[in-house]
XYZ file of C-alpha atoms in Angstrom:
429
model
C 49.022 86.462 57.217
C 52.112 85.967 59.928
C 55.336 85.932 58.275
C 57.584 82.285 59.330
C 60.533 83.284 60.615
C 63.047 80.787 59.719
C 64.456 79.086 62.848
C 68.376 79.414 62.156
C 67.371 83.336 61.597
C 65.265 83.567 64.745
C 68.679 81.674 67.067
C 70.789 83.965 65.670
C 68.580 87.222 66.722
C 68.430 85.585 69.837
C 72.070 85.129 70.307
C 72.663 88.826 69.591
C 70.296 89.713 71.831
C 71.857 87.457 74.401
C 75.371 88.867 73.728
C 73.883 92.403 74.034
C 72.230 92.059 77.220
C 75.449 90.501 78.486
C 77.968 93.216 77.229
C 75.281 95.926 78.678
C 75.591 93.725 82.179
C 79.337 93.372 82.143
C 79.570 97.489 81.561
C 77.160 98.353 84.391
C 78.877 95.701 86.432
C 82.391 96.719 85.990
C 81.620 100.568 85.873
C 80.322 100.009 89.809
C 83.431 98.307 90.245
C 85.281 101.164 89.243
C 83.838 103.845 90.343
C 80.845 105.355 92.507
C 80.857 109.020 92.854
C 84.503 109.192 91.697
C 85.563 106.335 94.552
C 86.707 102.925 93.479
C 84.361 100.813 95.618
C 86.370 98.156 96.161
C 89.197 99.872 97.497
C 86.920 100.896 100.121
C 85.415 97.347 100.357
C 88.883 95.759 100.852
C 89.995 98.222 103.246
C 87.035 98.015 105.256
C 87.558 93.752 104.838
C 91.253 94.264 106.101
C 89.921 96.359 109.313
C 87.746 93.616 110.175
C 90.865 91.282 110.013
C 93.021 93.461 112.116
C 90.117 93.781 114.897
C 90.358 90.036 114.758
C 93.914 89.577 115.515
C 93.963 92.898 118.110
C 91.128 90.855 119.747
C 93.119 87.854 120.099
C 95.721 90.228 121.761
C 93.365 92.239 123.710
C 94.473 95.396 121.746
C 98.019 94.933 124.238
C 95.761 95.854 127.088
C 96.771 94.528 130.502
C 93.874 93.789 132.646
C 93.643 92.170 136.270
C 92.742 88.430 135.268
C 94.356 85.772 133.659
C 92.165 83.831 130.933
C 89.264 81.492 132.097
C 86.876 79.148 130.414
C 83.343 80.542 130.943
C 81.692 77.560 129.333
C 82.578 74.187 128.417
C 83.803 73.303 125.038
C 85.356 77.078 124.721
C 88.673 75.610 125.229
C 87.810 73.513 121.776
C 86.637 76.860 120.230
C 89.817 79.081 121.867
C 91.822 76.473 119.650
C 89.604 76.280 116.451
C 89.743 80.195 116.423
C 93.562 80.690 117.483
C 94.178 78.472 114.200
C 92.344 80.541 111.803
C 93.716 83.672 113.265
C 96.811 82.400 112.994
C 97.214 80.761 109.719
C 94.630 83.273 107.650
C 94.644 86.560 109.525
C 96.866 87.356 111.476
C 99.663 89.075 109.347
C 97.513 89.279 106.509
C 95.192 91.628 106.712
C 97.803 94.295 107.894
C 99.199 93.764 104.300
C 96.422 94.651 102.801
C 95.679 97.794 104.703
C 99.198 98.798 104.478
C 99.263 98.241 100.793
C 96.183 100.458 100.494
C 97.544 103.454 101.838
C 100.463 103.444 99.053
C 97.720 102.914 97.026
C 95.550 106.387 97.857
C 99.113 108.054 98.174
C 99.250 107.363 94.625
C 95.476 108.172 94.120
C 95.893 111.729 95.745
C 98.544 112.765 93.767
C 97.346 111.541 90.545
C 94.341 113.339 90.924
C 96.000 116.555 91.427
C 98.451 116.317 88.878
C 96.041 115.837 86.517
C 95.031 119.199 87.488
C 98.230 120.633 86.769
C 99.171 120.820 90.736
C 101.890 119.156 92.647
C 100.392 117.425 95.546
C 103.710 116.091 97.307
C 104.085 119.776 99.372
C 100.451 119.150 100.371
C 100.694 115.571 101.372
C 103.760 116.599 103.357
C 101.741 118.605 105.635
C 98.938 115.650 105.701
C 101.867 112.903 107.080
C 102.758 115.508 109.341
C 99.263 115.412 110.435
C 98.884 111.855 111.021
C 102.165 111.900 113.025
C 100.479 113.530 115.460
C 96.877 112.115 115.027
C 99.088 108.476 115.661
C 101.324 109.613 118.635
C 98.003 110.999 119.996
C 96.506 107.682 119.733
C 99.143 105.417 120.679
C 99.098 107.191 124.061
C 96.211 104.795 124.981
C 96.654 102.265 122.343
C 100.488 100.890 121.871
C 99.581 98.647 118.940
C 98.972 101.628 116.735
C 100.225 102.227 113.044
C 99.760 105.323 112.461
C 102.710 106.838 113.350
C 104.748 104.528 111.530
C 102.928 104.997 108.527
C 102.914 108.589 109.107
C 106.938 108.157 109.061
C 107.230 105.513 106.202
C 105.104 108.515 103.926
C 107.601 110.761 103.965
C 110.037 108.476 102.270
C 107.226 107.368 99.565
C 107.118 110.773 98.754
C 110.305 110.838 97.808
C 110.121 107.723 95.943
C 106.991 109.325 93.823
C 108.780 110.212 90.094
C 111.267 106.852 90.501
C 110.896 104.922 87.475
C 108.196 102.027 88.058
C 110.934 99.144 87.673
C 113.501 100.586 90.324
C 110.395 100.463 92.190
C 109.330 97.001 91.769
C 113.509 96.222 92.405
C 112.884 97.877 95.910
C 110.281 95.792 96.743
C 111.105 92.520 95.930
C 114.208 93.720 97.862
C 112.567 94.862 100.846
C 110.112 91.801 100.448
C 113.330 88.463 100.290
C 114.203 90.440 103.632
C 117.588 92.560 102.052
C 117.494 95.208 104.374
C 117.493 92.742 106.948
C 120.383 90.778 105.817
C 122.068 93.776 105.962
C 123.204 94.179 109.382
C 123.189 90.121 109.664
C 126.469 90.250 106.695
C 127.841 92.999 108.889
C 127.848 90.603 111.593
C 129.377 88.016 109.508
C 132.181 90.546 108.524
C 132.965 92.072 111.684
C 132.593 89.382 113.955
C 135.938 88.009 115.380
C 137.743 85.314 114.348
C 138.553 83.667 117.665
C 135.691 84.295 120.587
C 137.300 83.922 123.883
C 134.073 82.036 126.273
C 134.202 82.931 129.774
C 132.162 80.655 132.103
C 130.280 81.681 135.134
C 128.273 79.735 137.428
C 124.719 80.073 136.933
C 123.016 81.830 139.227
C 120.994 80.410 142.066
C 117.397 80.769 141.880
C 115.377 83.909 143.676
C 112.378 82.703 145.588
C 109.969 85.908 145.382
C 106.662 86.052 147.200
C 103.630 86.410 144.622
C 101.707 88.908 144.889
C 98.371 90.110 142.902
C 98.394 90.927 138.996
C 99.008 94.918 139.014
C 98.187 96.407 136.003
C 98.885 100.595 135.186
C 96.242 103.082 135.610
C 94.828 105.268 132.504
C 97.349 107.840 133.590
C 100.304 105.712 134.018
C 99.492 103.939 130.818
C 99.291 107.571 128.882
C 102.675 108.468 130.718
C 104.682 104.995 129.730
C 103.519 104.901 125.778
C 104.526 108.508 125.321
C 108.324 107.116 125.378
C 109.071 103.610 126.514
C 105.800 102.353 124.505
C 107.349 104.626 121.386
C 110.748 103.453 121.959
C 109.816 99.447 122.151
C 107.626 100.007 119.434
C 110.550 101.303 116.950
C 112.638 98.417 118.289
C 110.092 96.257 117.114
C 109.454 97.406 113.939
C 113.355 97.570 112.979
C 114.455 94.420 114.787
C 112.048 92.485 113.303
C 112.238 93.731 109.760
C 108.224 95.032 110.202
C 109.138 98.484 108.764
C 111.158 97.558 105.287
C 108.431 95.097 104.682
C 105.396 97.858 105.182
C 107.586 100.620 103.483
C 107.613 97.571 100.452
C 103.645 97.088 101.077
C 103.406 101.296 100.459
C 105.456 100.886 97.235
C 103.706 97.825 96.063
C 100.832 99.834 96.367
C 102.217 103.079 94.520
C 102.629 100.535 91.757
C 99.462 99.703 91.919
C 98.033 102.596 91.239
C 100.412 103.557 88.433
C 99.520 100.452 86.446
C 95.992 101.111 86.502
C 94.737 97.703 87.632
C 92.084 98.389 89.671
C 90.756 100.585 86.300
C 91.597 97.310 84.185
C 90.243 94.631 86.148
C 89.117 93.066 82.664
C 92.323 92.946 81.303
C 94.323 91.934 84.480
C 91.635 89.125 86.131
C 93.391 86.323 83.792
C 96.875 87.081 85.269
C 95.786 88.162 89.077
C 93.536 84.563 88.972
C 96.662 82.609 87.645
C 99.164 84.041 90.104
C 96.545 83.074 92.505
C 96.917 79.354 91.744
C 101.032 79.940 91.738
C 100.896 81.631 95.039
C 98.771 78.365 96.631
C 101.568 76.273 95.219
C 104.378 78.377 97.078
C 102.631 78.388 99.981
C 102.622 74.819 100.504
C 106.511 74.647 99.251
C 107.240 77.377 102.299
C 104.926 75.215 104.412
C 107.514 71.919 103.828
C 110.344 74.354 103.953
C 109.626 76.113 106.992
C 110.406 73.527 109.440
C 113.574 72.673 108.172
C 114.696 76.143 108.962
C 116.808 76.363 112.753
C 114.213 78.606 115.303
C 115.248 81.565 115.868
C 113.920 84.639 118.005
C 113.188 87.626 116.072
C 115.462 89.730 118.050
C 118.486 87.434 116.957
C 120.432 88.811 114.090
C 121.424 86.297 112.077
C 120.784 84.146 109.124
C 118.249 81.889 110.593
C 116.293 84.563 112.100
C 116.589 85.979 109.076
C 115.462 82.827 107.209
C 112.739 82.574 109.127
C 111.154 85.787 108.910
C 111.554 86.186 105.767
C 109.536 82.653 104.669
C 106.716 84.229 107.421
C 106.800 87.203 105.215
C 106.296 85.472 101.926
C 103.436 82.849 103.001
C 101.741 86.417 104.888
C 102.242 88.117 101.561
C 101.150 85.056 99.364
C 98.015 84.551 101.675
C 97.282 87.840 101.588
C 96.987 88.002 98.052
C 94.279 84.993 97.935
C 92.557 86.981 100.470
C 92.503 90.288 97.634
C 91.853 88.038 94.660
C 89.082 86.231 96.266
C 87.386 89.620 97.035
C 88.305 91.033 93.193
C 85.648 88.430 92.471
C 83.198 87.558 94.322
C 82.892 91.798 93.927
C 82.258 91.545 89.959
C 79.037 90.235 90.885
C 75.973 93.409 90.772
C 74.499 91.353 94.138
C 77.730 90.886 96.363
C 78.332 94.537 95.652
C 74.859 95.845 96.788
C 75.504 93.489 99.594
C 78.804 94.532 100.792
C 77.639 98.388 100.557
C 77.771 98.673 104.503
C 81.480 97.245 104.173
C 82.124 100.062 101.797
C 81.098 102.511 103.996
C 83.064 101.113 106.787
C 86.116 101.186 104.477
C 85.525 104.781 103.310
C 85.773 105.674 106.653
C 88.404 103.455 107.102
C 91.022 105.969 109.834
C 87.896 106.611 111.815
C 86.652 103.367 112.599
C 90.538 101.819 112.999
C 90.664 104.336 115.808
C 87.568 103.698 117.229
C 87.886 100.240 116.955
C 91.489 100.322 119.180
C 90.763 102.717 121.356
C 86.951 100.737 122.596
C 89.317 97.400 122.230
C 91.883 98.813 125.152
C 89.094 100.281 127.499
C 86.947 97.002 127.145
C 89.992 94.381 128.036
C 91.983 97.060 130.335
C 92.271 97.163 134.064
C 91.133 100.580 134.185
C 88.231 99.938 131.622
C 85.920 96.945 131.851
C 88.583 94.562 132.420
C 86.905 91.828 130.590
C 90.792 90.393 130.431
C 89.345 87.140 131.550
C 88.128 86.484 128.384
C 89.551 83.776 126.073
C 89.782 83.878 122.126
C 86.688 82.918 121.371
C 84.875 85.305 123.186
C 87.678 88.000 122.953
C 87.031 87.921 118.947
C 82.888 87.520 119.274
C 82.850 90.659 121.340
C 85.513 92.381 118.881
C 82.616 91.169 116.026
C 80.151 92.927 117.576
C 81.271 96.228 118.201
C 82.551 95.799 114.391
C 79.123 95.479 113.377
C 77.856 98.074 115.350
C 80.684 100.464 113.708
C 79.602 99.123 110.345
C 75.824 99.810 110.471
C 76.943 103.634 111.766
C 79.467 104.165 109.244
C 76.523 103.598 106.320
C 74.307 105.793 108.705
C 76.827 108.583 108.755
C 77.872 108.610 105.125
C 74.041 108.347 104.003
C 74.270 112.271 104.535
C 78.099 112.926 104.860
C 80.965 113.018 102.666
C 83.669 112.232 105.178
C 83.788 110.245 108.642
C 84.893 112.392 111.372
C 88.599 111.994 111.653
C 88.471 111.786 107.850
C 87.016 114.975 107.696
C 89.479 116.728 110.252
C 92.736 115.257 108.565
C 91.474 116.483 105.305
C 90.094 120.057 107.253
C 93.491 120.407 108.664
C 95.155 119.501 105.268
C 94.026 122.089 103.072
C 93.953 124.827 106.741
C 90.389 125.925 105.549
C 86.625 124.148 106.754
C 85.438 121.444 104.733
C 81.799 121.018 103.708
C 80.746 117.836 105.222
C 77.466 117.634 104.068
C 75.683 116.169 100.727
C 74.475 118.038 97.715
């Protein structure tokens, strides 16, 4: 005859089973979370996420191209979308995703050297030679296209290198530093000091208007545009960065990611998703706060030095930086789940090859919008960012093509070729 099981005995051999099939789950799911061939996957899933962002706002800009036209509706109700779009760009993108990206490459500065040392060899003379590298690979590339990073990431390197056996809390004392805006205060309390006590006003008539004859948009040639970013473009891009306090918060963004790595958190997502899920709900709070706060605080250009300028960039910074951080967290999770990750594979490739396609996607931004290219400069935000979507997902769909049978994306390949001075096998297996 059948043995009875008794019912309380049969739950409870259910329940283990249950529990096993779940810890079994959770272990698969967090092991591709960590780690796919020796890559953290969502690194590369968030970096590619953070490109797609920075096409976005670069599309909105028309990568600083100057074309022949001035912006015209092609159809009706694009107006209502221009707006709709310019919003979300503004108040979820656009300096956002440059955070992330930026924080990233701290991150595999850490990841590099780690790697090595663990093998007993000091990386930093190596990686040296590698930011010397990129200085050129970004000068190169900022000849056509003046909104690149490279080069100031290239520079910003050499000073994390530096930083690399600093004790992790004089680290996270730089960066809340750099991020409250202190080395921009800096120059605003010599200001303050210096400034005299008595300033004698002179008054001079204004001066009477010029009438000058208009004449048609000209916009600079491929060679001319070559010939003005190998200086004045370099030069007014420095300015930038230091004037408007874009440099101490990225050199922060490197560090933050440095720390990053040395804590281990993308390795301990288990242990950390409490914490990174509660500072998410503090950092929506803060954000509204700086929302109330921000206009209450006296406009100011960011060229100004002084303490409202100062005030002002500085609450930007934090709401960018908060924002930012929803952005990561809400990523962190929907990525614990086995079918967003199979699903954002194609992202993951686009992120592995993450200095190729942020080339690629500049340098086909300037010759689409430009004068010299296809001047499609009549194009408003809507369109601007549904054409920047497309050649996105074109880039996508060839980055999973090109990794399907190859370690490295090109660039990636000659960076790392030209890092260690010897041919790098490309191929799989």
């Amino acid at each position: 005859m059948r043995r009875l099981v008794p019912p309380f005995t049969f739950a409870l051999s259910n329940l283990k089973k249950r529990i096993r099939i779940k810890i079994i789950t959770d272990m698969e799911m967090n092991k591709t979370l960590a780690s796919s061939g020796g890559r953290i996957t969502v690194i590369d899933a968030l970096r590619g996420f953070s490109l797609i962002g920075i096409c976005l706002i670069h599309g909105m800009q028309h990568f600083g191209a100057m074309g022949t036209m001035a912006p015209q509706a092609m159809f009706p109700w694009e107006g209502t979308l221009d707006e709709i779009f310019r919003w979300f760009i503004n108040y979820l993108v656009f300096g956002k995703f440059f955070i992330i990206f930026s924080c990233l490459f701290g991150l595999s500065f850490f990841i590099q050297m780690d790697r090595a040392a663990q093998k007993g060899v000091d990386f930093r003379p190596r990686f040296l030679w590698r930011l010397v590298l990129l200085l050129v690979i970004g000068f190169v590339h900022g000849l056509l296209a003046r909104v690149d990073i490279l080069l100031v990431y290239a520079l910003l390197g050499f000073v994390l290198v530096l930083m690399y056996k600093w004790p992790t809390k004089l680290l996270v004392g730089i960066t809340l530093f750099l991020f409250l805006g202190g080395a921009s205060l800096i120059p605003v309390a010599y200001k303050a000091v210096t400034a005299p006590t008595v300033e004698q006003v002179v008054e001079r008539p204004a001066a009477a208007p010029i009438a000058r004859a208009e004449a048609p948009r000209r916009v600079p040639t491929l060679a001319e545009t070559i010939e003005n970013n190998a200086w004045d473009g370099l030069v007014g891009k420095m300015n930038f960065q230091f004037a408007s306090g874009r440099i101490y918060l990225t050199l922060g963004l490197f560090i933050l990611g440095f720390i990053v790595g040395r804590i281990r958190l993308f390795q301990r997502m288990d242990e950390f998703r409490s914490r990174l899920n509660y500072g998410a709900l503090v950092a929506l709070v803060l954000i509204g706060l700086l929302y109330l706060l921000k206009p209450y605080i006296p406009a100011a250009s960011w060229r100004e030095v002084s303490i409202n300028a100062w005030m002002g960039a500085t609450t930007t910074n934090l709401i960018n930086l908060m924002t930012a951080y929803l952005w990561v967290v809400l990523v962190l999770e929907a990525y614990r789940s086995v079918k967003v990750q199979n699903a954002m594979k194609p992202l993951v490739s686009y992120g592995r090859m993450g200095l190729t396609n942020y080339i690629v996607q500049s340098v086909t931004g300037v010759f689409i919008f430009s004068g010299f290219g296809l001047d499609w400069s009549h194009l408003g935000v809507f369109l601007s960012v549904l054409v920047c979507l497309g050649f996105t997902a074109i880039q996508i769909a060839f980055s999973q093509y090109w990794l399907s049978g190859l370690r490295y994306g090109p660039m990636e390949w000659l960076w790392r070729t030209g890092t260690y001075m010897k041919w790098q096998p490309i191929r799989l297996g």
